[in-house]
Amino acid sequence: KTILTKEKTTMRKVLTTSLSLFALLLAVGVAQAGDVTVKGVHLCCGQCVKGVAKTLGGVDGISDAACDRTAKTVTFTADSDKSAAAAIKALGKAGFHGSAAHGDKKLAFPASGAKKGDKADKVVFTNVHLCCGACVKGVAKALKGVDAEKACDKQAGTVTLTGSGIDVSAAVAALNKAGYNATVKK
């Protein structure tokens, strides 16, 4: 009888431990999957929305992508932190930028390559979303405070600034704030 009681106690402990471990693993899996929100994205037209949809449609583990042009917001569901990060990287490469979060975790867009304090007489930014004239006007408006000549190449997705002592990181920050990605061309 004592042996049987010890076996039951041991089985209960094993079962309780197993259930606790299962619950923990389930909670970790749920924490990794979830909704991603990207705020402040430049979405001036239907072409911008289609660009986001096409970009996110090519990322494994991403579903339910949606854009709210009025709110300048992109939302989607990621099945893992890795998928969420891949989606943000893809959005950056496609020329979009914003403030992103996966649940309560902030997500970073790819680095621009600009270093604080860098000055240049000519700088070319790649990976800038320029699908239409409104995108080009948006870039011009974003860079209004940057003392330089501005040229946009919609086909190449580039913005070229020419002037004297252009503050490269300030130009990137201005583009990012307006919802555009910008990578310094080396």
JSON list of C-alpha atoms in Angstrom, two decimals:
[
{"chain": "A", "resi": 1, "resn": "LYS", "atom": "CA", "xyz": [0.00, 0.00, 0.00]},
{"chain": "A", "resi": 2, "resn": "THR", "atom": "CA", "xyz": [2.86, 2.42, 0.82]},
{"chain": "A", "resi": 3, "resn": "ILE", "atom": "CA", "xyz": [4.59, 1.62, -2.46]},
{"chain": "A", "resi": 4, "resn": "LEU", "atom": "CA", "xyz": [1.36, 2.24, -4.36]},
{"chain": "A", "resi": 5, "resn": "THR", "atom": "CA", "xyz": [0.90, 5.63, -2.63]},
{"chain": "A", "resi": 6, "resn": "LYS", "atom": "CA", "xyz": [4.51, 6.63, -3.45]},
{"chain": "A", "resi": 7, "resn": "GLU", "atom": "CA", "xyz": [3.94, 5.65, -7.09]},
{"chain": "A", "resi": 8, "resn": "LYS", "atom": "CA", "xyz": [0.76, 7.75, -7.24]},
{"chain": "A", "resi": 9, "resn": "THR", "atom": "CA", "xyz": [2.57, 10.72, -5.67]},
{"chain": "A", "resi": 10, "resn": "THR", "atom": "CA", "xyz": [5.44, 10.38, -8.14]},
{"chain": "A", "resi": 11, "resn": "MET", "atom": "CA", "xyz": [3.00, 10.11, -11.07]},
{"chain": "A", "resi": 12, "resn": "ARG", "atom": "CA", "xyz": [1.16, 13.24, -9.90]},
{"chain": "A", "resi": 13, "resn": "LYS", "atom": "CA", "xyz": [4.44, 15.16, -9.69]},
{"chain": "A", "resi": 14, "resn": "VAL", "atom": "CA", "xyz": [5.46, 14.00, -13.16]},
{"chain": "A", "resi": 15, "resn": "LEU", "atom": "CA", "xyz": [2.04, 14.86, -14.56]},
{"chain": "A", "resi": 16, "resn": "THR", "atom": "CA", "xyz": [1.99, 18.29, -12.87]},
{"chain": "A", "resi": 17, "resn": "THR", "atom": "CA", "xyz": [5.52, 19.06, -14.07]},
{"chain": "A", "resi": 18, "resn": "SER", "atom": "CA", "xyz": [4.67, 17.92, -17.62]},
{"chain": "A", "resi": 19, "resn": "LEU", "atom": "CA", "xyz": [1.52, 20.03, -17.71]},
{"chain": "A", "resi": 20, "resn": "SER", "atom": "CA", "xyz": [3.40, 23.06, -16.41]},
{"chain": "A", "resi": 21, "resn": "LEU", "atom": "CA", "xyz": [6.12, 22.59, -19.01]},
{"chain": "A", "resi": 22, "resn": "PHE", "atom": "CA", "xyz": [3.50, 22.20, -21.77]},
{"chain": "A", "resi": 23, "resn": "ALA", "atom": "CA", "xyz": [1.73, 25.39, -20.63]},
{"chain": "A", "resi": 24, "resn": "LEU", "atom": "CA", "xyz": [5.05, 27.27, -20.61]},
{"chain": "A", "resi": 25, "resn": "LEU", "atom": "CA", "xyz": [5.95, 26.07, -24.12]},
{"chain": "A", "resi": 26, "resn": "LEU", "atom": "CA", "xyz": [2.47, 27.00, -25.35]},
{"chain": "A", "resi": 27, "resn": "ALA", "atom": "CA", "xyz": [2.79, 30.48, -23.85]},
{"chain": "A", "resi": 28, "resn": "VAL", "atom": "CA", "xyz": [6.21, 31.00, -25.47]},
{"chain": "A", "resi": 29, "resn": "GLY", "atom": "CA", "xyz": [4.81, 29.94, -28.86]},
{"chain": "A", "resi": 30, "resn": "VAL", "atom": "CA", "xyz": [1.87, 32.31, -28.53]},
{"chain": "A", "resi": 31, "resn": "ALA", "atom": "CA", "xyz": [4.16, 35.19, -27.49]},
{"chain": "A", "resi": 32, "resn": "GLN", "atom": "CA", "xyz": [6.20, 34.77, -30.66]},
{"chain": "A", "resi": 33, "resn": "ALA", "atom": "CA", "xyz": [3.20, 34.74, -32.99]},
{"chain": "A", "resi": 34, "resn": "GLY", "atom": "CA", "xyz": [1.00, 37.78, -33.23]},
{"chain": "A", "resi": 35, "resn": "ASP", "atom": "CA", "xyz": [0.02, 41.06, -34.77]},
{"chain": "A", "resi": 36, "resn": "VAL", "atom": "CA", "xyz": [2.52, 43.55, -36.12]},
{"chain": "A", "resi": 37, "resn": "THR", "atom": "CA", "xyz": [1.68, 47.23, -36.50]},
{"chain": "A", "resi": 38, "resn": "VAL", "atom": "CA", "xyz": [3.78, 49.68, -38.50]},
{"chain": "A", "resi": 39, "resn": "LYS", "atom": "CA", "xyz": [2.80, 53.32, -37.98]},
{"chain": "A", "resi": 40, "resn": "GLY", "atom": "CA", "xyz": [3.75, 56.39, -40.03]},
{"chain": "A", "resi": 41, "resn": "VAL", "atom": "CA", "xyz": [4.21, 54.60, -43.37]},
{"chain": "A", "resi": 42, "resn": "HIS", "atom": "CA", "xyz": [3.97, 56.67, -46.57]},
{"chain": "A", "resi": 43, "resn": "LEU", "atom": "CA", "xyz": [0.79, 55.36, -48.24]},
{"chain": "A", "resi": 44, "resn": "CYS", "atom": "CA", "xyz": [-0.39, 58.09, -50.61]},
{"chain": "A", "resi": 45, "resn": "CYS", "atom": "CA", "xyz": [-2.14, 55.94, -53.22]},
{"chain": "A", "resi": 46, "resn": "GLY", "atom": "CA", "xyz": [-3.41, 52.53, -54.20]},
{"chain": "A", "resi": 47, "resn": "GLN", "atom": "CA", "xyz": [-0.04, 51.73, -55.79]},
{"chain": "A", "resi": 48, "resn": "CYS", "atom": "CA", "xyz": [1.65, 52.19, -52.40]},
{"chain": "A", "resi": 49, "resn": "VAL", "atom": "CA", "xyz": [-0.90, 49.80, -50.86]},
{"chain": "A", "resi": 50, "resn": "LYS", "atom": "CA", "xyz": [-0.30, 47.27, -53.65]},
{"chain": "A", "resi": 51, "resn": "GLY", "atom": "CA", "xyz": [3.46, 47.60, -53.07]},
{"chain": "A", "resi": 52, "resn": "VAL", "atom": "CA", "xyz": [3.04, 46.75, -49.39]},
{"chain": "A", "resi": 53, "resn": "ALA", "atom": "CA", "xyz": [0.75, 43.80, -50.22]},
{"chain": "A", "resi": 54, "resn": "LYS", "atom": "CA", "xyz": [3.17, 42.44, -52.82]},
{"chain": "A", "resi": 55, "resn": "THR", "atom": "CA", "xyz": [6.12, 42.84, -50.46]},
{"chain": "A", "resi": 56, "resn": "LEU", "atom": "CA", "xyz": [4.47, 41.15, -47.49]},
{"chain": "A", "resi": 57, "resn": "GLY", "atom": "CA", "xyz": [2.95, 38.45, -49.70]},
{"chain": "A", "resi": 58, "resn": "GLY", "atom": "CA", "xyz": [6.48, 37.27, -50.44]},
{"chain": "A", "resi": 59, "resn": "VAL", "atom": "CA", "xyz": [7.48, 36.78, -46.80]},
{"chain": "A", "resi": 60, "resn": "ASP", "atom": "CA", "xyz": [7.00, 33.32, -45.25]},
{"chain": "A", "resi": 61, "resn": "GLY", "atom": "CA", "xyz": [4.92, 33.28, -42.07]},
{"chain": "A", "resi": 62, "resn": "ILE", "atom": "CA", "xyz": [3.07, 36.53, -42.80]},
{"chain": "A", "resi": 63, "resn": "SER", "atom": "CA", "xyz": [-0.72, 36.71, -43.24]},
{"chain": "A", "resi": 64, "resn": "ASP", "atom": "CA", "xyz": [-3.63, 39.15, -43.04]},
{"chain": "A", "resi": 65, "resn": "ALA", "atom": "CA", "xyz": [-1.67, 42.15, -44.37]},
{"chain": "A", "resi": 66, "resn": "ALA", "atom": "CA", "xyz": [-3.71, 45.35, -44.48]},
{"chain": "A", "resi": 67, "resn": "CYS", "atom": "CA", "xyz": [-3.07, 49.06, -45.01]},
{"chain": "A", "resi": 68, "resn": "ASP", "atom": "CA", "xyz": [-4.98, 52.04, -43.68]},
{"chain": "A", "resi": 69, "resn": "ARG", "atom": "CA", "xyz": [-4.00, 54.94, -45.93]},
{"chain": "A", "resi": 70, "resn": "THR", "atom": "CA", "xyz": [-5.69, 57.55, -43.74]},
{"chain": "A", "resi": 71, "resn": "ALA", "atom": "CA", "xyz": [-3.95, 56.37, -40.58]},
{"chain": "A", "resi": 72, "resn": "LYS", "atom": "CA", "xyz": [-0.69, 55.62, -42.48]},
{"chain": "A", "resi": 73, "resn": "THR", "atom": "CA", "xyz": [-0.61, 52.20, -40.86]},
{"chain": "A", "resi": 74, "resn": "VAL", "atom": "CA", "xyz": [0.32, 48.72, -42.05]},
{"chain": "A", "resi": 75, "resn": "THR", "atom": "CA", "xyz": [-0.80, 45.70, -40.04]},
{"chain": "A", "resi": 76, "resn": "PHE", "atom": "CA", "xyz": [-0.18, 41.99, -40.47]},
{"chain": "A", "resi": 77, "resn": "THR", "atom": "CA", "xyz": [0.08, 38.76, -38.53]},
{"chain": "A", "resi": 78, "resn": "ALA", "atom": "CA", "xyz": [3.45, 37.07, -38.11]},
{"chain": "A", "resi": 79, "resn": "ASP", "atom": "CA", "xyz": [3.76, 33.45, -37.05]},
{"chain": "A", "resi": 80, "resn": "SER", "atom": "CA", "xyz": [7.06, 34.16, -35.26]},
{"chain": "A", "resi": 81, "resn": "ASP", "atom": "CA", "xyz": [9.51, 36.88, -34.27]},
{"chain": "A", "resi": 82, "resn": "LYS", "atom": "CA", "xyz": [11.70, 35.74, -37.15]},
{"chain": "A", "resi": 83, "resn": "SER", "atom": "CA", "xyz": [8.88, 36.22, -39.68]},
{"chain": "A", "resi": 84, "resn": "ALA", "atom": "CA", "xyz": [8.05, 39.65, -38.22]},
{"chain": "A", "resi": 85, "resn": "ALA", "atom": "CA", "xyz": [11.68, 40.76, -38.55]},
{"chain": "A", "resi": 86, "resn": "ALA", "atom": "CA", "xyz": [11.87, 39.42, -42.12]},
{"chain": "A", "resi": 87, "resn": "ALA", "atom": "CA", "xyz": [8.72, 41.37, -43.02]},
{"chain": "A", "resi": 88, "resn": "ILE", "atom": "CA", "xyz": [10.15, 44.62, -41.65]},
{"chain": "A", "resi": 89, "resn": "LYS", "atom": "CA", "xyz": [13.37, 44.02, -43.57]},
{"chain": "A", "resi": 90, "resn": "ALA", "atom": "CA", "xyz": [11.36, 43.41, -46.75]},
{"chain": "A", "resi": 91, "resn": "LEU", "atom": "CA", "xyz": [9.28, 46.57, -46.22]},
{"chain": "A", "resi": 92, "resn": "GLY", "atom": "CA", "xyz": [12.49, 48.58, -45.82]},
{"chain": "A", "resi": 93, "resn": "LYS", "atom": "CA", "xyz": [13.96, 47.11, -48.98]},
{"chain": "A", "resi": 94, "resn": "ALA", "atom": "CA", "xyz": [10.73, 48.01, -50.80]},
{"chain": "A", "resi": 95, "resn": "GLY", "atom": "CA", "xyz": [11.15, 51.62, -49.68]},
{"chain": "A", "resi": 96, "resn": "PHE", "atom": "CA", "xyz": [8.69, 51.85, -46.78]},
{"chain": "A", "resi": 97, "resn": "HIS", "atom": "CA", "xyz": [9.52, 52.97, -43.24]},
{"chain": "A", "resi": 98, "resn": "GLY", "atom": "CA", "xyz": [7.68, 53.47, -39.97]},
{"chain": "A", "resi": 99, "resn": "SER", "atom": "CA", "xyz": [7.57, 52.68, -36.28]},
{"chain": "A", "resi": 100, "resn": "ALA", "atom": "CA", "xyz": [7.01, 48.93, -35.94]},
{"chain": "A", "resi": 101, "resn": "ALA", "atom": "CA", "xyz": [5.97, 46.69, -33.07]},
{"chain": "A", "resi": 102, "resn": "HIS", "atom": "CA", "xyz": [5.28, 42.97, -32.82]},
{"chain": "A", "resi": 103, "resn": "GLY", "atom": "CA", "xyz": [2.98, 42.81, -29.85]},
{"chain": "A", "resi": 104, "resn": "ASP", "atom": "CA", "xyz": [4.91, 44.79, -27.24]},
{"chain": "A", "resi": 105, "resn": "LYS", "atom": "CA", "xyz": [8.31, 44.28, -28.90]},
{"chain": "A", "resi": 106, "resn": "LYS", "atom": "CA", "xyz": [9.69, 47.11, -31.04]},
{"chain": "A", "resi": 107, "resn": "LEU", "atom": "CA", "xyz": [11.06, 46.10, -34.43]},
{"chain": "A", "resi": 108, "resn": "ALA", "atom": "CA", "xyz": [13.86, 47.96, -36.16]},
{"chain": "A", "resi": 109, "resn": "PHE", "atom": "CA", "xyz": [13.99, 48.74, -39.85]},
{"chain": "A", "resi": 110, "resn": "PRO", "atom": "CA", "xyz": [17.31, 48.06, -41.58]},
{"chain": "A", "resi": 111, "resn": "ALA", "atom": "CA", "xyz": [20.05, 50.59, -40.86]},
{"chain": "A", "resi": 112, "resn": "SER", "atom": "CA", "xyz": [20.45, 53.36, -43.43]},
{"chain": "A", "resi": 113, "resn": "GLY", "atom": "CA", "xyz": [24.24, 53.38, -43.44]},
{"chain": "A", "resi": 114, "resn": "ALA", "atom": "CA", "xyz": [24.31, 57.05, -42.40]},
{"chain": "A", "resi": 115, "resn": "LYS", "atom": "CA", "xyz": [26.54, 57.98, -39.50]},
{"chain": "A", "resi": 116, "resn": "LYS", "atom": "CA", "xyz": [25.74, 60.87, -37.20]},
{"chain": "A", "resi": 117, "resn": "GLY", "atom": "CA", "xyz": [27.77, 63.89, -38.22]},
{"chain": "A", "resi": 118, "resn": "ASP", "atom": "CA", "xyz": [28.46, 62.68, -41.77]},
{"chain": "A", "resi": 119, "resn": "LYS", "atom": "CA", "xyz": [28.47, 65.51, -44.29]},
{"chain": "A", "resi": 120, "resn": "ALA", "atom": "CA", "xyz": [28.56, 65.16, -48.07]},
{"chain": "A", "resi": 121, "resn": "ASP", "atom": "CA", "xyz": [28.28, 67.33, -51.16]},
{"chain": "A", "resi": 122, "resn": "LYS", "atom": "CA", "xyz": [26.38, 64.56, -52.92]},
{"chain": "A", "resi": 123, "resn": "VAL", "atom": "CA", "xyz": [24.46, 61.65, -51.47]},
{"chain": "A", "resi": 124, "resn": "VAL", "atom": "CA", "xyz": [22.31, 59.04, -53.17]},
{"chain": "A", "resi": 125, "resn": "PHE", "atom": "CA", "xyz": [19.64, 57.18, -51.24]},
{"chain": "A", "resi": 126, "resn": "THR", "atom": "CA", "xyz": [18.40, 53.83, -52.53]},
{"chain": "A", "resi": 127, "resn": "ASN", "atom": "CA", "xyz": [15.38, 51.75, -51.49]},
{"chain": "A", "resi": 128, "resn": "VAL", "atom": "CA", "xyz": [13.03, 54.75, -51.48]},
{"chain": "A", "resi": 129, "resn": "HIS", "atom": "CA", "xyz": [9.43, 53.97, -52.44]},
{"chain": "A", "resi": 130, "resn": "LEU", "atom": "CA", "xyz": [8.58, 56.26, -55.38]},
{"chain": "A", "resi": 131, "resn": "CYS", "atom": "CA", "xyz": [5.63, 54.77, -57.25]},
{"chain": "A", "resi": 132, "resn": "CYS", "atom": "CA", "xyz": [3.94, 58.01, -58.33]},
{"chain": "A", "resi": 133, "resn": "GLY", "atom": "CA", "xyz": [4.11, 61.78, -58.49]},
{"chain": "A", "resi": 134, "resn": "ALA", "atom": "CA", "xyz": [2.60, 62.08, -55.01]},
{"chain": "A", "resi": 135, "resn": "CYS", "atom": "CA", "xyz": [5.46, 59.97, -53.61]},
{"chain": "A", "resi": 136, "resn": "VAL", "atom": "CA", "xyz": [7.96, 62.30, -55.31]},
{"chain": "A", "resi": 137, "resn": "LYS", "atom": "CA", "xyz": [6.14, 65.35, -53.87]},
{"chain": "A", "resi": 138, "resn": "GLY", "atom": "CA", "xyz": [6.18, 63.68, -50.46]},
{"chain": "A", "resi": 139, "resn": "VAL", "atom": "CA", "xyz": [9.94, 63.24, -50.65]},
{"chain": "A", "resi": 140, "resn": "ALA", "atom": "CA", "xyz": [10.39, 66.88, -51.66]},
{"chain": "A", "resi": 141, "resn": "LYS", "atom": "CA", "xyz": [8.19, 67.98, -48.75]},
{"chain": "A", "resi": 142, "resn": "ALA", "atom": "CA", "xyz": [10.07, 65.72, -46.30]},
{"chain": "A", "resi": 143, "resn": "LEU", "atom": "CA", "xyz": [13.41, 67.13, -47.44]},
{"chain": "A", "resi": 144, "resn": "LYS", "atom": "CA", "xyz": [12.24, 70.76, -47.49]},
{"chain": "A", "resi": 145, "resn": "GLY", "atom": "CA", "xyz": [14.55, 71.64, -44.59]},
{"chain": "A", "resi": 146, "resn": "VAL", "atom": "CA", "xyz": [17.60, 70.04, -46.23]},
{"chain": "A", "resi": 147, "resn": "ASP", "atom": "CA", "xyz": [19.62, 72.63, -48.14]},
{"chain": "A", "resi": 148, "resn": "ALA", "atom": "CA", "xyz": [20.34, 70.71, -51.34]},
{"chain": "A", "resi": 149, "resn": "GLU", "atom": "CA", "xyz": [19.08, 70.12, -54.85]},
{"chain": "A", "resi": 150, "resn": "LYS", "atom": "CA", "xyz": [16.82, 67.10, -54.89]},
{"chain": "A", "resi": 151, "resn": "ALA", "atom": "CA", "xyz": [16.31, 64.64, -57.73]},
{"chain": "A", "resi": 152, "resn": "CYS", "atom": "CA", "xyz": [14.10, 61.57, -57.61]},
{"chain": "A", "resi": 153, "resn": "ASP", "atom": "CA", "xyz": [14.36, 58.62, -59.99]},
{"chain": "A", "resi": 154, "resn": "LYS", "atom": "CA", "xyz": [11.07, 56.73, -59.72]},
{"chain": "A", "resi": 155, "resn": "GLN", "atom": "CA", "xyz": [12.30, 53.85, -61.87]},
{"chain": "A", "resi": 156, "resn": "ALA", "atom": "CA", "xyz": [15.41, 53.24, -59.74]},
{"chain": "A", "resi": 157, "resn": "GLY", "atom": "CA", "xyz": [13.81, 54.19, -56.40]},
{"chain": "A", "resi": 158, "resn": "THR", "atom": "CA", "xyz": [16.58, 56.65, -55.65]},
{"chain": "A", "resi": 159, "resn": "VAL", "atom": "CA", "xyz": [16.81, 60.17, -54.28]},
{"chain": "A", "resi": 160, "resn": "THR", "atom": "CA", "xyz": [19.93, 62.22, -55.00]},
{"chain": "A", "resi": 161, "resn": "LEU", "atom": "CA", "xyz": [20.86, 65.27, -52.98]},
{"chain": "A", "resi": 162, "resn": "THR", "atom": "CA", "xyz": [23.49, 67.67, -54.27]},
{"chain": "A", "resi": 163, "resn": "GLY", "atom": "CA", "xyz": [24.79, 70.66, -52.32]},
{"chain": "A", "resi": 164, "resn": "SER", "atom": "CA", "xyz": [27.46, 71.67, -49.87]},
{"chain": "A", "resi": 165, "resn": "GLY", "atom": "CA", "xyz": [27.90, 69.91, -46.54]},
{"chain": "A", "resi": 166, "resn": "ILE", "atom": "CA", "xyz": [24.62, 67.98, -46.60]},
{"chain": "A", "resi": 167, "resn": "ASP", "atom": "CA", "xyz": [23.85, 66.44, -43.19]},
{"chain": "A", "resi": 168, "resn": "VAL", "atom": "CA", "xyz": [23.31, 62.84, -44.32]},
{"chain": "A", "resi": 169, "resn": "SER", "atom": "CA", "xyz": [21.76, 61.49, -41.10]},
{"chain": "A", "resi": 170, "resn": "ALA", "atom": "CA", "xyz": [19.37, 64.49, -40.91]},
{"chain": "A", "resi": 171, "resn": "ALA", "atom": "CA", "xyz": [18.22, 63.77, -44.47]},
{"chain": "A", "resi": 172, "resn": "VAL", "atom": "CA", "xyz": [17.64, 60.10, -43.61]},
{"chain": "A", "resi": 173, "resn": "ALA", "atom": "CA", "xyz": [15.73, 61.08, -40.47]},
{"chain": "A", "resi": 174, "resn": "ALA", "atom": "CA", "xyz": [13.52, 63.44, -42.50]},
{"chain": "A", "resi": 175, "resn": "LEU", "atom": "CA", "xyz": [12.73, 60.72, -45.04]},
{"chain": "A", "resi": 176, "resn": "ASN", "atom": "CA", "xyz": [12.07, 58.14, -42.31]},
{"chain": "A", "resi": 177, "resn": "LYS", "atom": "CA", "xyz": [9.77, 60.51, -40.44]},
{"chain": "A", "resi": 178, "resn": "ALA", "atom": "CA", "xyz": [7.74, 60.92, -43.66]},
{"chain": "A", "resi": 179, "resn": "GLY", "atom": "CA", "xyz": [7.43, 57.11, -43.98]},
{"chain": "A", "resi": 180, "resn": "TYR", "atom": "CA", "xyz": [10.13, 56.49, -46.58]},
{"chain": "A", "resi": 181, "resn": "ASN", "atom": "CA", "xyz": [13.06, 54.14, -46.22]},
{"chain": "A", "resi": 182, "resn": "ALA", "atom": "CA", "xyz": [16.48, 55.43, -47.26]},
{"chain": "A", "resi": 183, "resn": "THR", "atom": "CA", "xyz": [19.75, 53.55, -47.61]},
{"chain": "A", "resi": 184, "resn": "VAL", "atom": "CA", "xyz": [22.94, 55.47, -48.33]},
{"chain": "A", "resi": 185, "resn": "LYS", "atom": "CA", "xyz": [24.43, 54.25, -51.59]},
{"chain": "A", "resi": 186, "resn": "LYS", "atom": "CA", "xyz": [28.12, 53.48, -51.15]}
]
